[in-house]
Amino acid sequence: MLRRLLAASVIALAATVSLAPSSAEAADRRVQLVNASRTTVVSFHASNSKRSSWEEDILGNDVLEPGQSVTINIDDGTGACVFDFLTVLQGGQRIERRGINVCEVSTYTIR
């Protein structure tokens, strides 16, 4: 009887542990995007670093004027924390930053 109860407890514990999200899955991927430049941000892309192309523009039809900020959720559903950022400024200047850990960074400033 004790052996059966102990076995049931171990199985229940294993099921609980396997259902618990990993720290990367549970991590907050919200990042405050701050435009500290003197130029309007016309598009912003965040792509999982394992991908070879840029995802869609997170700002969509909106822009980020100098001095403005917006909080964005950079969660692509894969559990990834490391992303590459592409910022396009008015006039066409592109700023690429690679390997940003959005599970650790809460603010990203464009200068």
C-alpha positions as a Markdown table, in Angstrom:
| # | Residue | x | y | z |
|---|---|---|---|---|
| 1 | Met | 0.0 | 0.0 | 0.0 |
| 2 | Leu | 2.8 | 2.5 | 0.9 |
| 3 | Arg | 4.7 | 1.6 | -2.2 |
| 4 | Arg | 1.5 | 2.2 | -4.4 |
| 5 | Leu | 0.9 | 5.6 | -2.6 |
| 6 | Leu | 4.6 | 6.6 | -3.1 |
| 7 | Ala | 4.5 | 5.7 | -6.8 |
| 8 | Ala | 1.3 | 7.7 | -7.3 |
| 9 | Ser | 2.9 | 10.7 | -5.5 |
| 10 | Val | 6.0 | 10.5 | -7.8 |
| 11 | Ile | 3.8 | 10.3 | -10.9 |
| 12 | Ala | 1.7 | 13.3 | -9.8 |
| 13 | Leu | 4.9 | 15.3 | -9.0 |
| 14 | Ala | 6.4 | 14.4 | -12.4 |
| 15 | Ala | 3.2 | 15.5 | -14.2 |
| 16 | Thr | 3.2 | 18.8 | -12.3 |
| 17 | Val | 6.8 | 19.5 | -13.1 |
| 18 | Ser | 6.4 | 18.7 | -16.8 |
| 19 | Leu | 3.3 | 21.1 | -17.0 |
| 20 | Ala | 5.1 | 24.0 | -15.4 |
| 21 | Pro | 6.3 | 26.5 | -18.0 |
| 22 | Ser | 10.1 | 27.0 | -18.3 |
| 23 | Ser | 11.5 | 30.4 | -17.2 |
| 24 | Ala | 11.8 | 31.4 | -20.9 |
| 25 | Glu | 8.2 | 30.5 | -21.6 |
| 26 | Ala | 7.0 | 32.5 | -18.6 |
| 27 | Ala | 9.2 | 35.5 | -19.2 |
| 28 | Asp | 7.8 | 38.9 | -19.9 |
| 29 | Arg | 8.7 | 40.0 | -23.4 |
| 30 | Arg | 7.2 | 43.5 | -23.2 |
| 31 | Val | 9.7 | 46.1 | -24.1 |
| 32 | Gln | 9.2 | 49.9 | -23.9 |
| 33 | Leu | 10.4 | 51.3 | -27.3 |
| 34 | Val | 11.7 | 54.9 | -26.7 |
| 35 | Asn | 12.5 | 57.3 | -29.6 |
| 36 | Ala | 15.3 | 59.4 | -28.2 |
| 37 | Ser | 16.4 | 60.4 | -31.7 |
| 38 | Arg | 15.5 | 63.6 | -33.5 |
| 39 | Thr | 13.8 | 61.7 | -36.3 |
| 40 | Thr | 10.4 | 60.0 | -36.6 |
| 41 | Val | 10.5 | 56.2 | -36.5 |
| 42 | Val | 8.4 | 55.0 | -39.4 |
| 43 | Ser | 8.8 | 51.2 | -38.9 |
| 44 | Phe | 10.1 | 48.8 | -36.3 |
| 45 | His | 10.7 | 45.1 | -36.8 |
| 46 | Ala | 11.6 | 42.5 | -34.2 |
| 47 | Ser | 12.5 | 39.0 | -35.5 |
| 48 | Asn | 13.5 | 35.9 | -33.7 |
| 49 | Ser | 17.3 | 35.7 | -34.1 |
| 50 | Lys | 16.9 | 32.2 | -35.6 |
| 51 | Arg | 15.0 | 33.6 | -38.6 |
| 52 | Ser | 16.6 | 34.9 | -41.7 |
| 53 | Ser | 14.0 | 37.5 | -42.6 |
| 54 | Trp | 12.4 | 40.5 | -40.9 |
| 55 | Glu | 8.8 | 40.1 | -39.4 |
| 56 | Glu | 6.1 | 42.6 | -40.2 |
| 57 | Asp | 6.3 | 46.2 | -39.0 |
| 58 | Ile | 5.1 | 46.3 | -35.4 |
| 59 | Leu | 4.1 | 49.9 | -35.6 |
| 60 | Gly | 1.8 | 49.2 | -38.6 |
| 61 | Asn | 0.3 | 52.5 | -39.8 |
| 62 | Asp | 1.5 | 54.3 | -36.7 |
| 63 | Val | 4.8 | 56.2 | -36.3 |
| 64 | Leu | 6.9 | 57.0 | -33.2 |
| 65 | Glu | 7.7 | 60.7 | -33.1 |
| 66 | Pro | 10.8 | 62.0 | -31.3 |
| 67 | Gly | 10.3 | 61.9 | -27.6 |
| 68 | Gln | 7.5 | 59.3 | -27.8 |
| 69 | Ser | 7.5 | 55.8 | -26.4 |
| 70 | Val | 5.3 | 52.7 | -26.7 |
| 71 | Thr | 5.3 | 49.4 | -25.0 |
| 72 | Ile | 5.3 | 46.4 | -27.4 |
| 73 | Asn | 5.0 | 42.7 | -26.7 |
| 74 | Ile | 7.7 | 40.8 | -28.6 |
| 75 | Asp | 6.3 | 37.3 | -28.2 |
| 76 | Asp | 6.3 | 35.2 | -31.3 |
| 77 | Gly | 4.9 | 32.2 | -29.6 |
| 78 | Thr | 8.1 | 30.1 | -29.9 |
| 79 | Gly | 9.4 | 30.8 | -26.3 |
| 80 | Ala | 12.4 | 32.6 | -27.8 |
| 81 | Cys | 14.0 | 35.4 | -25.9 |
| 82 | Val | 16.7 | 36.6 | -28.4 |
| 83 | Phe | 15.5 | 38.9 | -31.2 |
| 84 | Asp | 17.0 | 41.2 | -33.8 |
| 85 | Phe | 15.6 | 44.7 | -34.1 |
| 86 | Leu | 15.3 | 46.8 | -37.3 |
| 87 | Thr | 14.3 | 50.4 | -36.9 |
| 88 | Val | 13.6 | 52.5 | -40.0 |
| 89 | Leu | 13.7 | 56.3 | -39.6 |
| 90 | Gln | 12.0 | 58.9 | -41.7 |
| 91 | Gly | 14.3 | 59.5 | -44.6 |
| 92 | Gly | 15.2 | 55.8 | -44.9 |
| 93 | Gln | 18.0 | 55.4 | -42.4 |
| 94 | Arg | 18.1 | 51.8 | -41.0 |
| 95 | Ile | 19.3 | 50.8 | -37.6 |
| 96 | Glu | 19.9 | 47.1 | -37.0 |
| 97 | Arg | 20.7 | 45.6 | -33.6 |
| 98 | Arg | 21.1 | 41.9 | -33.2 |
| 99 | Gly | 20.8 | 39.5 | -30.3 |
| 100 | Ile | 18.6 | 41.6 | -28.0 |
| 101 | Asn | 17.3 | 39.4 | -25.1 |
| 102 | Val | 13.7 | 40.7 | -24.6 |
| 103 | Cys | 13.3 | 38.5 | -21.5 |
| 104 | Glu | 15.9 | 40.6 | -19.8 |
| 105 | Val | 15.6 | 44.0 | -21.5 |
| 106 | Ser | 12.5 | 46.1 | -20.5 |
| 107 | Thr | 13.5 | 49.3 | -22.4 |
| 108 | Tyr | 15.0 | 49.7 | -25.9 |
| 109 | Thr | 16.1 | 53.3 | -26.8 |
| 110 | Ile | 16.5 | 54.5 | -30.3 |
| 111 | Arg | 19.2 | 57.3 | -30.5 |
